[in-house]
Amino acid sequence: MKSLLRLFFCILYSFANATENVGEESTCQRIQSLEVRQSDLVRISDAGNDAIVSVDRASSAFAQKIYYDPQGVNKVGYLSLSRDRPIDQSAYLQFKFALEEYRKQKVDFVLLHLNTPGGEVFAATNMAEALQQIDQQDQIPVIAVIDNWALSAGALLAYSCRFIVVSNQALMGAAEPVMAGSSGQMESAPEKINSALRAEFGSVAKLYGRNPWIAEAMVDKDVILVRRQGEIIKLQEMSAIREGDEVLSSYGKLLTLDADQLMAL
C-alpha cells in the first residue's frame, strides 16, 4: 500500500516544538504525548527490509504534499477517534466543526489519530467525504495514524486520508456492514447495503492510488485475492488458486491486515 510510512513519527519530532495551538487543546502537546506514548513504534530497519523506509525516504515522500518550517511556526490540526468514542452522528458533527476551524486557521495538514472499532456507516461516509474535501478542495492533506485499530468504519476513514501511518500493533479491515435482526442479534446487512459500501471502499481506495480490491475484501467476505508473481489478482472461486499463490483473502472471511501486511500491500 502506497504512502504507508511507519517512521513518520521521527519526522513529527522535528517540528512538534514549533507547532502553534489549534483548537481547544495544544496540538503541540498532543503530538508530543503521542510521540512519547508511542516511542516504541519506530523500528530500526533490518538490512534488506524495504518495507520499513528510512527517515530520508519518508521525508522525500511527504515533501510533495506536507510543508513545514523546522525553524518557524507550523499549524497542525489534530483529530482523534478512540475505542471509547464510537463513530456516530455526534462524532461526525464534532469532526465537521473541527475541520471547518482548521480551514479557517489554514493549517499545514491534519493528523487523524485512529484507534477505533468502527461505528455507524452513515456517519463514517460523511466523515470520509469531509476528509476528502479538505484535501481535494482546500489542499490540506490528512494523515491517518493507525494506533492499534482502524476497523470497520475506521478503515473507511483511514482510506480517506492521503497518507496512512501504522503502529507495530495496527489492524485495519473487517468492515462488513451489520444491523440488528428481528431477534436483536447482529446480522450481516442486505446485499444492497453491502454492495454500496463495497463500491465506496473501492472508490476511496483508488482516490489515492491504493488497490481497490484489497479495500473491497475488507467489506465483502466473498472476495478472493491472491498474490501471484508479485501481482494481486482477484479470483472467482477458490479452485482457481494455483501452486505458489499467496492467499491474501479467502472465501468466507473478511480481510483484516496487520501492520506488516499494510506495509507490504
PDB file of C-alpha atoms in Angstrom:
ATOM      1  CA  MET A   1       0.000   0.000   0.000  1.00  0.00           C
ATOM      2  CA  LYS A   2       1.488   3.298  -1.085  1.00  0.00           C
ATOM      3  CA  SER A   3       2.330   6.132   1.292  1.00  0.00           C
ATOM      4  CA  LEU A   4       2.414   3.911   4.397  1.00  0.00           C
ATOM      5  CA  LEU A   5       5.404   5.261   6.320  1.00  0.00           C
ATOM      6  CA  ARG A   6       5.937   3.855   9.774  1.00  0.00           C
ATOM      7  CA  LEU A   7       8.840   6.160  10.567  1.00  0.00           C
ATOM      8  CA  PHE A   8       6.808   9.333  10.175  1.00  0.00           C
ATOM      9  CA  PHE A   9       6.927   9.679  13.972  1.00  0.00           C
ATOM     10  CA  CYS A  10      10.610  10.577  13.603  1.00  0.00           C
ATOM     11  CA  ILE A  11       9.684  13.399  11.244  1.00  0.00           C
ATOM     12  CA  LEU A  12       6.962  14.680  13.571  1.00  0.00           C
ATOM     13  CA  TYR A  13       9.547  15.191  16.266  1.00  0.00           C
ATOM     14  CA  SER A  14      11.441  17.691  14.125  1.00  0.00           C
ATOM     15  CA  PHE A  15       8.625  20.244  14.204  1.00  0.00           C
ATOM     16  CA  ALA A  16       6.490  19.337  17.229  1.00  0.00           C
ATOM     17  CA  ASN A  17       8.077  22.063  19.357  1.00  0.00           C
ATOM     18  CA  ALA A  18       7.342  24.703  16.713  1.00  0.00           C
ATOM     19  CA  THR A  19       3.652  23.900  16.347  1.00  0.00           C
ATOM     20  CA  GLU A  20       1.116  26.614  17.089  1.00  0.00           C
ATOM     21  CA  ASN A  21      -2.001  25.772  19.076  1.00  0.00           C
ATOM     22  CA  VAL A  22      -5.040  24.858  17.019  1.00  0.00           C
ATOM     23  CA  GLY A  23      -8.437  24.244  18.620  1.00  0.00           C
ATOM     24  CA  GLU A  24      -9.198  23.907  22.300  1.00  0.00           C
ATOM     25  CA  GLU A  25      -6.078  21.936  23.239  1.00  0.00           C
ATOM     26  CA  SER A  26      -2.465  22.364  22.285  1.00  0.00           C
ATOM     27  CA  THR A  27      -1.766  20.382  19.158  1.00  0.00           C
ATOM     28  CA  CYS A  28       1.903  20.560  20.062  1.00  0.00           C
ATOM     29  CA  GLN A  29       1.231  18.842  23.381  1.00  0.00           C
ATOM     30  CA  ARG A  30      -0.944  16.266  21.663  1.00  0.00           C
ATOM     31  CA  ILE A  31       1.761  15.385  19.172  1.00  0.00           C
ATOM     32  CA  GLN A  32       4.432  15.237  21.836  1.00  0.00           C
ATOM     33  CA  SER A  33       2.323  12.994  24.074  1.00  0.00           C
ATOM     34  CA  LEU A  34       1.632  10.718  21.100  1.00  0.00           C
ATOM     35  CA  GLU A  35       5.357  10.649  20.398  1.00  0.00           C
ATOM     36  CA  VAL A  36       6.193   9.668  23.951  1.00  0.00           C
ATOM     37  CA  ARG A  37       3.424   7.106  24.332  1.00  0.00           C
ATOM     38  CA  GLN A  38       4.257   5.515  21.005  1.00  0.00           C
ATOM     39  CA  SER A  39       8.035   5.800  21.143  1.00  0.00           C
ATOM     40  CA  ASP A  40       8.247   2.030  20.710  1.00  0.00           C
ATOM     41  CA  LEU A  41       6.529   2.260  17.316  1.00  0.00           C
ATOM     42  CA  VAL A  42       9.632   3.283  15.423  1.00  0.00           C
ATOM     43  CA  ARG A  43      11.578   0.182  14.486  1.00  0.00           C
ATOM     44  CA  ILE A  44      15.128   0.150  13.198  1.00  0.00           C
ATOM     45  CA  SER A  45      15.114  -1.166   9.644  1.00  0.00           C
ATOM     46  CA  ASP A  46      16.785  -4.552   9.249  1.00  0.00           C
ATOM     47  CA  ALA A  47      19.264  -4.897   6.419  1.00  0.00           C
ATOM     48  CA  GLY A  48      17.407  -5.524   3.187  1.00  0.00           C
ATOM     49  CA  ASN A  49      13.965  -4.873   4.665  1.00  0.00           C
ATOM     50  CA  ASP A  50      12.419  -2.455   2.197  1.00  0.00           C
ATOM     51  CA  ALA A  51       9.051  -2.421   3.988  1.00  0.00           C
ATOM     52  CA  ILE A  52      10.431  -0.099   6.672  1.00  0.00           C
ATOM     53  CA  VAL A  53      11.565   3.096   4.979  1.00  0.00           C
ATOM     54  CA  SER A  54      14.323   5.398   6.153  1.00  0.00           C
ATOM     55  CA  VAL A  55      13.580   8.848   7.534  1.00  0.00           C
ATOM     56  CA  ASP A  56      15.182  10.384   4.439  1.00  0.00           C
ATOM     57  CA  ARG A  57      12.880   8.423   2.142  1.00  0.00           C
ATOM     58  CA  ALA A  58       9.890   9.273   4.314  1.00  0.00           C
ATOM     59  CA  SER A  59      10.793  12.958   4.168  1.00  0.00           C
ATOM     60  CA  SER A  60      11.040  12.759   0.388  1.00  0.00           C
ATOM     61  CA  ALA A  61       7.657  11.036   0.046  1.00  0.00           C
ATOM     62  CA  PHE A  62       5.891  13.591   2.201  1.00  0.00           C
ATOM     63  CA  ALA A  63       7.702  16.598   0.748  1.00  0.00           C
ATOM     64  CA  GLN A  64       5.354  16.804  -2.236  1.00  0.00           C
ATOM     65  CA  LYS A  65       2.310  17.439  -0.033  1.00  0.00           C
ATOM     66  CA  ILE A  66       3.497  18.194   3.504  1.00  0.00           C
ATOM     67  CA  TYR A  67       5.147  21.574   4.025  1.00  0.00           C
ATOM     68  CA  TYR A  68       6.586  22.781   7.316  1.00  0.00           C
ATOM     69  CA  ASP A  69       9.221  25.148   8.584  1.00  0.00           C
ATOM     70  CA  PRO A  70      11.573  23.406  11.062  1.00  0.00           C
ATOM     71  CA  GLN A  71      12.696  26.804  12.333  1.00  0.00           C
ATOM     72  CA  GLY A  72       9.355  28.604  12.444  1.00  0.00           C
ATOM     73  CA  VAL A  73       5.706  28.166  13.427  1.00  0.00           C
ATOM     74  CA  ASN A  74       3.630  25.368  11.894  1.00  0.00           C
ATOM     75  CA  LYS A  75      -0.103  24.934  12.307  1.00  0.00           C
ATOM     76  CA  VAL A  76      -1.172  21.300  12.574  1.00  0.00           C
ATOM     77  CA  GLY A  77      -4.736  20.094  13.095  1.00  0.00           C
ATOM     78  CA  TYR A  78      -5.387  17.087  15.336  1.00  0.00           C
ATOM     79  CA  LEU A  79      -8.399  14.747  15.422  1.00  0.00           C
ATOM     80  CA  SER A  80      -8.785  11.578  17.475  1.00  0.00           C
ATOM     81  CA  LEU A  81     -11.198   8.637  17.392  1.00  0.00           C
ATOM     82  CA  SER A  82     -10.605   6.191  20.230  1.00  0.00           C
ATOM     83  CA  ARG A  83     -12.139   2.873  21.274  1.00  0.00           C
ATOM     84  CA  ASP A  84     -14.389   4.527  23.842  1.00  0.00           C
ATOM     85  CA  ARG A  85     -15.754   7.036  21.306  1.00  0.00           C
ATOM     86  CA  PRO A  86     -17.900   5.293  18.682  1.00  0.00           C
ATOM     87  CA  ILE A  87     -18.255   6.710  15.196  1.00  0.00           C
ATOM     88  CA  ASP A  88     -21.761   8.167  15.206  1.00  0.00           C
ATOM     89  CA  GLN A  89     -23.625  11.307  14.191  1.00  0.00           C
ATOM     90  CA  SER A  90     -22.400  13.192  17.252  1.00  0.00           C
ATOM     91  CA  ALA A  91     -18.798  12.332  16.432  1.00  0.00           C
ATOM     92  CA  TYR A  92     -19.373  13.445  12.842  1.00  0.00           C
ATOM     93  CA  LEU A  93     -20.642  16.867  13.923  1.00  0.00           C
ATOM     94  CA  GLN A  94     -17.620  17.442  16.162  1.00  0.00           C
ATOM     95  CA  PHE A  95     -15.423  16.200  13.334  1.00  0.00           C
ATOM     96  CA  LYS A  96     -17.072  18.585  10.862  1.00  0.00           C
ATOM     97  CA  PHE A  97     -16.748  21.632  13.133  1.00  0.00           C
ATOM     98  CA  ALA A  98     -13.069  20.839  13.827  1.00  0.00           C
ATOM     99  CA  LEU A  99     -12.263  20.611  10.110  1.00  0.00           C
ATOM    100  CA  GLU A 100     -14.070  23.898   9.480  1.00  0.00           C
ATOM    101  CA  GLU A 101     -11.909  25.535  12.149  1.00  0.00           C
ATOM    102  CA  TYR A 102      -8.759  24.060  10.601  1.00  0.00           C
ATOM    103  CA  ARG A 103      -9.790  25.535   7.248  1.00  0.00           C
ATOM    104  CA  LYS A 104     -10.095  28.968   8.831  1.00  0.00           C
ATOM    105  CA  GLN A 105      -6.772  28.549  10.602  1.00  0.00           C
ATOM    106  CA  LYS A 106      -5.175  27.404   7.314  1.00  0.00           C
ATOM    107  CA  VAL A 107      -3.336  24.557   8.993  1.00  0.00           C
ATOM    108  CA  ASP A 108      -0.494  22.899   7.107  1.00  0.00           C
ATOM    109  CA  PHE A 109      -2.008  19.431   7.500  1.00  0.00           C
ATOM    110  CA  VAL A 110      -4.254  17.392   9.794  1.00  0.00           C
ATOM    111  CA  LEU A 111      -3.373  14.328  11.872  1.00  0.00           C
ATOM    112  CA  LEU A 112      -6.203  11.809  12.358  1.00  0.00           C
ATOM    113  CA  HIS A 113      -5.343   9.505  15.269  1.00  0.00           C
ATOM    114  CA  LEU A 114      -7.301   6.247  14.894  1.00  0.00           C
ATOM    115  CA  ASN A 115      -7.847   3.524  17.483  1.00  0.00           C
ATOM    116  CA  THR A 116     -11.444   2.652  16.753  1.00  0.00           C
ATOM    117  CA  PRO A 117     -13.562  -0.499  16.312  1.00  0.00           C
ATOM    118  CA  GLY A 118     -15.869   1.453  13.981  1.00  0.00           C
ATOM    119  CA  GLY A 119     -19.459   2.595  14.252  1.00  0.00           C
ATOM    120  CA  GLU A 120     -22.297   3.884  12.099  1.00  0.00           C
ATOM    121  CA  VAL A 121     -21.886   3.620   8.331  1.00  0.00           C
ATOM    122  CA  PHE A 122     -23.764   6.828   7.507  1.00  0.00           C
ATOM    123  CA  ALA A 123     -21.709   8.919   9.931  1.00  0.00           C
ATOM    124  CA  ALA A 124     -18.481   7.352   8.643  1.00  0.00           C
ATOM    125  CA  THR A 125     -19.299   8.082   4.988  1.00  0.00           C
ATOM    126  CA  ASN A 126     -19.985  11.729   5.908  1.00  0.00           C
ATOM    127  CA  MET A 127     -16.668  11.917   7.751  1.00  0.00           C
ATOM    128  CA  ALA A 128     -14.879  10.297   4.814  1.00  0.00           C
ATOM    129  CA  GLU A 129     -16.360  12.878   2.458  1.00  0.00           C
ATOM    130  CA  ALA A 130     -15.245  15.695   4.765  1.00  0.00           C
ATOM    131  CA  LEU A 131     -11.683  14.326   4.831  1.00  0.00           C
ATOM    132  CA  GLN A 132     -11.572  14.134   1.045  1.00  0.00           C
ATOM    133  CA  GLN A 133     -12.952  17.662   0.670  1.00  0.00           C
ATOM    134  CA  ILE A 134     -10.378  19.306   2.919  1.00  0.00           C
ATOM    135  CA  ASP A 135      -7.643  17.569   0.938  1.00  0.00           C
ATOM    136  CA  GLN A 136      -9.011  17.994  -2.581  1.00  0.00           C
ATOM    137  CA  GLN A 137     -10.654  21.421  -2.269  1.00  0.00           C
ATOM    138  CA  ASP A 138      -8.595  23.146   0.411  1.00  0.00           C
ATOM    139  CA  GLN A 139      -5.261  21.481  -0.335  1.00  0.00           C
ATOM    140  CA  ILE A 140      -4.859  20.475   3.323  1.00  0.00           C
ATOM    141  CA  PRO A 141      -3.633  16.862   3.400  1.00  0.00           C
ATOM    142  CA  VAL A 142      -4.753  14.489   6.141  1.00  0.00           C
ATOM    143  CA  ILE A 143      -2.507  11.838   7.668  1.00  0.00           C
ATOM    144  CA  ALA A 144      -4.187   8.856   9.334  1.00  0.00           C
ATOM    145  CA  VAL A 145      -2.201   7.401  12.242  1.00  0.00           C
ATOM    146  CA  ILE A 146      -3.489   3.871  12.933  1.00  0.00           C
ATOM    147  CA  ASP A 147      -2.564   3.373  16.563  1.00  0.00           C
ATOM    148  CA  ASN A 148      -3.837  -0.197  17.009  1.00  0.00           C
ATOM    149  CA  TRP A 149      -7.325  -0.273  15.383  1.00  0.00           C
ATOM    150  CA  ALA A 150      -8.890   1.100  12.222  1.00  0.00           C
ATOM    151  CA  LEU A 151     -11.630  -1.480  11.959  1.00  0.00           C
ATOM    152  CA  SER A 152     -14.986  -1.406  10.194  1.00  0.00           C
ATOM    153  CA  ALA A 153     -15.944   2.252   9.622  1.00  0.00           C
ATOM    154  CA  GLY A 154     -12.500   3.244  10.902  1.00  0.00           C
ATOM    155  CA  ALA A 155     -10.945   1.566   7.853  1.00  0.00           C
ATOM    156  CA  LEU A 156     -13.014   3.798   5.568  1.00  0.00           C
ATOM    157  CA  LEU A 157     -11.677   6.878   7.370  1.00  0.00           C
ATOM    158  CA  ALA A 158      -8.095   5.661   7.010  1.00  0.00           C
ATOM    159  CA  TYR A 159      -8.612   5.078   3.288  1.00  0.00           C
ATOM    160  CA  SER A 160      -9.984   8.624   3.005  1.00  0.00           C
ATOM    161  CA  CYS A 161      -6.637  10.109   4.069  1.00  0.00           C
ATOM    162  CA  ARG A 162      -3.841  10.900   1.653  1.00  0.00           C
ATOM    163  CA  PHE A 163      -1.249   9.250   3.889  1.00  0.00           C
ATOM    164  CA  ILE A 164      -1.550   6.358   6.336  1.00  0.00           C
ATOM    165  CA  VAL A 165       0.922   5.678   9.143  1.00  0.00           C
ATOM    166  CA  VAL A 166       0.792   2.481  11.203  1.00  0.00           C
ATOM    167  CA  SER A 167       1.967   1.378  14.629  1.00  0.00           C
ATOM    168  CA  ASN A 168       3.519  -2.060  15.098  1.00  0.00           C
ATOM    169  CA  GLN A 169       0.212  -3.280  16.537  1.00  0.00           C
ATOM    170  CA  ALA A 170      -2.004  -1.782  13.821  1.00  0.00           C
ATOM    171  CA  LEU A 171      -5.005  -3.634  12.402  1.00  0.00           C
ATOM    172  CA  MET A 172      -7.168  -2.379   9.535  1.00  0.00           C
ATOM    173  CA  GLY A 173     -10.205  -4.002   7.907  1.00  0.00           C
ATOM    174  CA  ALA A 174     -13.166  -6.181   8.985  1.00  0.00           C
ATOM    175  CA  ALA A 175     -15.649  -3.686   7.568  1.00  0.00           C
ATOM    176  CA  GLU A 176     -18.700  -5.786   6.661  1.00  0.00           C
ATOM    177  CA  PRO A 177     -21.852  -3.760   7.458  1.00  0.00           C
ATOM    178  CA  VAL A 178     -24.115  -5.319  10.098  1.00  0.00           C
ATOM    179  CA  MET A 179     -27.529  -4.483  11.510  1.00  0.00           C
ATOM    180  CA  ALA A 180     -29.775  -5.687  14.297  1.00  0.00           C
ATOM    181  CA  GLY A 181     -32.063  -8.539  13.238  1.00  0.00           C
ATOM    182  CA  SER A 182     -35.591  -9.271  14.428  1.00  0.00           C
ATOM    183  CA  SER A 183     -34.220 -11.230  17.386  1.00  0.00           C
ATOM    184  CA  GLY A 184     -31.932  -8.376  18.380  1.00  0.00           C
ATOM    185  CA  GLN A 185     -28.816 -10.241  17.262  1.00  0.00           C
ATOM    186  CA  MET A 186     -26.395  -8.533  14.863  1.00  0.00           C
ATOM    187  CA  GLU A 187     -26.658  -9.858  11.310  1.00  0.00           C
ATOM    188  CA  SER A 188     -24.957  -9.141   8.007  1.00  0.00           C
ATOM    189  CA  ALA A 189     -26.634  -6.249   6.202  1.00  0.00           C
ATOM    190  CA  PRO A 190     -28.613  -6.927   2.988  1.00  0.00           C
ATOM    191  CA  GLU A 191     -26.604  -7.244  -0.216  1.00  0.00           C
ATOM    192  CA  LYS A 192     -27.843  -3.837  -1.388  1.00  0.00           C
ATOM    193  CA  ILE A 193     -26.112  -2.134   1.538  1.00  0.00           C
ATOM    194  CA  ASN A 194     -23.066  -4.373   1.275  1.00  0.00           C
ATOM    195  CA  SER A 195     -22.725  -3.628  -2.440  1.00  0.00           C
ATOM    196  CA  ALA A 196     -22.923   0.129  -1.899  1.00  0.00           C
ATOM    197  CA  LEU A 197     -20.316   0.080   0.871  1.00  0.00           C
ATOM    198  CA  ARG A 198     -18.056  -2.220  -1.133  1.00  0.00           C
ATOM    199  CA  ALA A 199     -18.142   0.256  -4.017  1.00  0.00           C
ATOM    200  CA  GLU A 200     -17.485   3.147  -1.604  1.00  0.00           C
ATOM    201  CA  PHE A 201     -14.397   1.423  -0.191  1.00  0.00           C
ATOM    202  CA  GLY A 202     -13.059   0.637  -3.645  1.00  0.00           C
ATOM    203  CA  SER A 203     -13.635   4.177  -4.900  1.00  0.00           C
ATOM    204  CA  VAL A 204     -11.994   5.826  -1.894  1.00  0.00           C
ATOM    205  CA  ALA A 205      -9.014   3.463  -2.116  1.00  0.00           C
ATOM    206  CA  LYS A 206      -8.440   4.372  -5.776  1.00  0.00           C
ATOM    207  CA  LEU A 207      -8.561   8.083  -4.939  1.00  0.00           C
ATOM    208  CA  TYR A 208      -5.033   7.950  -3.519  1.00  0.00           C
ATOM    209  CA  GLY A 209      -3.671   5.162  -5.696  1.00  0.00           C
ATOM    210  CA  ARG A 210      -4.381   2.209  -3.418  1.00  0.00           C
ATOM    211  CA  ASN A 211      -5.600  -1.197  -4.566  1.00  0.00           C
ATOM    212  CA  PRO A 212      -9.449  -1.191  -4.642  1.00  0.00           C
ATOM    213  CA  TRP A 213      -9.698  -4.991  -4.443  1.00  0.00           C
ATOM    214  CA  ILE A 214      -7.978  -5.028  -1.070  1.00  0.00           C
ATOM    215  CA  ALA A 215     -10.423  -2.410   0.177  1.00  0.00           C
ATOM    216  CA  GLU A 216     -13.409  -4.352  -1.188  1.00  0.00           C
ATOM    217  CA  ALA A 217     -12.191  -7.556   0.506  1.00  0.00           C
ATOM    218  CA  MET A 218     -12.463  -5.759   3.848  1.00  0.00           C
ATOM    219  CA  VAL A 219     -16.196  -5.316   3.231  1.00  0.00           C
ATOM    220  CA  ASP A 220     -17.137  -8.451   1.272  1.00  0.00           C
ATOM    221  CA  LYS A 221     -16.166 -11.844   2.730  1.00  0.00           C
ATOM    222  CA  ASP A 222     -16.709 -13.481  -0.656  1.00  0.00           C
ATOM    223  CA  VAL A 223     -13.816 -11.635  -2.342  1.00  0.00           C
ATOM    224  CA  ILE A 224     -10.881 -13.965  -3.053  1.00  0.00           C
ATOM    225  CA  LEU A 225      -7.469 -12.358  -3.525  1.00  0.00           C
ATOM    226  CA  VAL A 226      -4.076 -13.896  -4.172  1.00  0.00           C
ATOM    227  CA  ARG A 227      -0.644 -12.519  -4.891  1.00  0.00           C
ATOM    228  CA  ARG A 228       0.747 -14.260  -7.952  1.00  0.00           C
ATOM    229  CA  GLN A 229       4.260 -13.447  -9.114  1.00  0.00           C
ATOM    230  CA  GLY A 230       4.104 -10.111  -7.313  1.00  0.00           C
ATOM    231  CA  GLU A 231       0.699  -9.127  -8.725  1.00  0.00           C
ATOM    232  CA  ILE A 232      -2.552  -9.040  -6.731  1.00  0.00           C
ATOM    233  CA  ILE A 233      -5.263 -10.974  -8.572  1.00  0.00           C
ATOM    234  CA  LYS A 234      -8.981 -11.308  -7.838  1.00  0.00           C
ATOM    235  CA  LEU A 235     -10.364 -14.837  -8.336  1.00  0.00           C
ATOM    236  CA  GLN A 236     -13.921 -16.036  -8.846  1.00  0.00           C
ATOM    237  CA  GLU A 237     -13.542 -19.272  -6.872  1.00  0.00           C
ATOM    238  CA  MET A 238     -11.088 -20.959  -4.531  1.00  0.00           C
ATOM    239  CA  SER A 239     -10.411 -23.726  -7.054  1.00  0.00           C
ATOM    240  CA  ALA A 240      -8.623 -21.147  -9.245  1.00  0.00           C
ATOM    241  CA  ILE A 241      -5.793 -20.844  -6.716  1.00  0.00           C
ATOM    242  CA  ARG A 242      -2.518 -22.118  -8.169  1.00  0.00           C
ATOM    243  CA  GLU A 243       0.513 -23.625  -6.548  1.00  0.00           C
ATOM    244  CA  GLY A 244       2.774 -20.785  -5.442  1.00  0.00           C
ATOM    245  CA  ASP A 245      -0.076 -18.302  -4.966  1.00  0.00           C
ATOM    246  CA  GLU A 246      -0.074 -16.359  -1.710  1.00  0.00           C
ATOM    247  CA  VAL A 247      -3.672 -16.226  -0.483  1.00  0.00           C
ATOM    248  CA  LEU A 248      -4.476 -12.763   0.845  1.00  0.00           C
ATOM    249  CA  SER A 249      -8.229 -13.118   1.257  1.00  0.00           C
ATOM    250  CA  SER A 250     -10.121 -16.427   1.387  1.00  0.00           C
ATOM    251  CA  TYR A 251     -13.764 -17.074   0.543  1.00  0.00           C
ATOM    252  CA  GLY A 252     -15.991 -16.578   3.572  1.00  0.00           C
ATOM    253  CA  LYS A 253     -13.507 -14.441   5.528  1.00  0.00           C
ATOM    254  CA  LEU A 254     -13.295 -10.667   5.808  1.00  0.00           C
ATOM    255  CA  LEU A 255      -9.869  -9.218   5.145  1.00  0.00           C
ATOM    256  CA  THR A 256      -8.051  -7.664   8.109  1.00  0.00           C
ATOM    257  CA  LEU A 257      -4.454  -6.551   7.646  1.00  0.00           C
ATOM    258  CA  ASP A 258      -1.806  -6.206  10.320  1.00  0.00           C
ATOM    259  CA  ALA A 259       0.998  -3.640  10.273  1.00  0.00           C
ATOM    260  CA  ASP A 260       3.437  -5.728   8.226  1.00  0.00           C
ATOM    261  CA  GLN A 261       0.764  -6.625   5.661  1.00  0.00           C
ATOM    262  CA  LEU A 262      -0.267  -2.994   5.369  1.00  0.00           C
ATOM    263  CA  MET A 263       3.333  -2.030   4.733  1.00  0.00           C
ATOM    264  CA  ALA A 264       3.766  -4.751   2.114  1.00  0.00           C
ATOM    265  CA  LEU A 265       0.500  -4.141   0.248  1.00  0.00           C
TER     266      LEU A 265
END
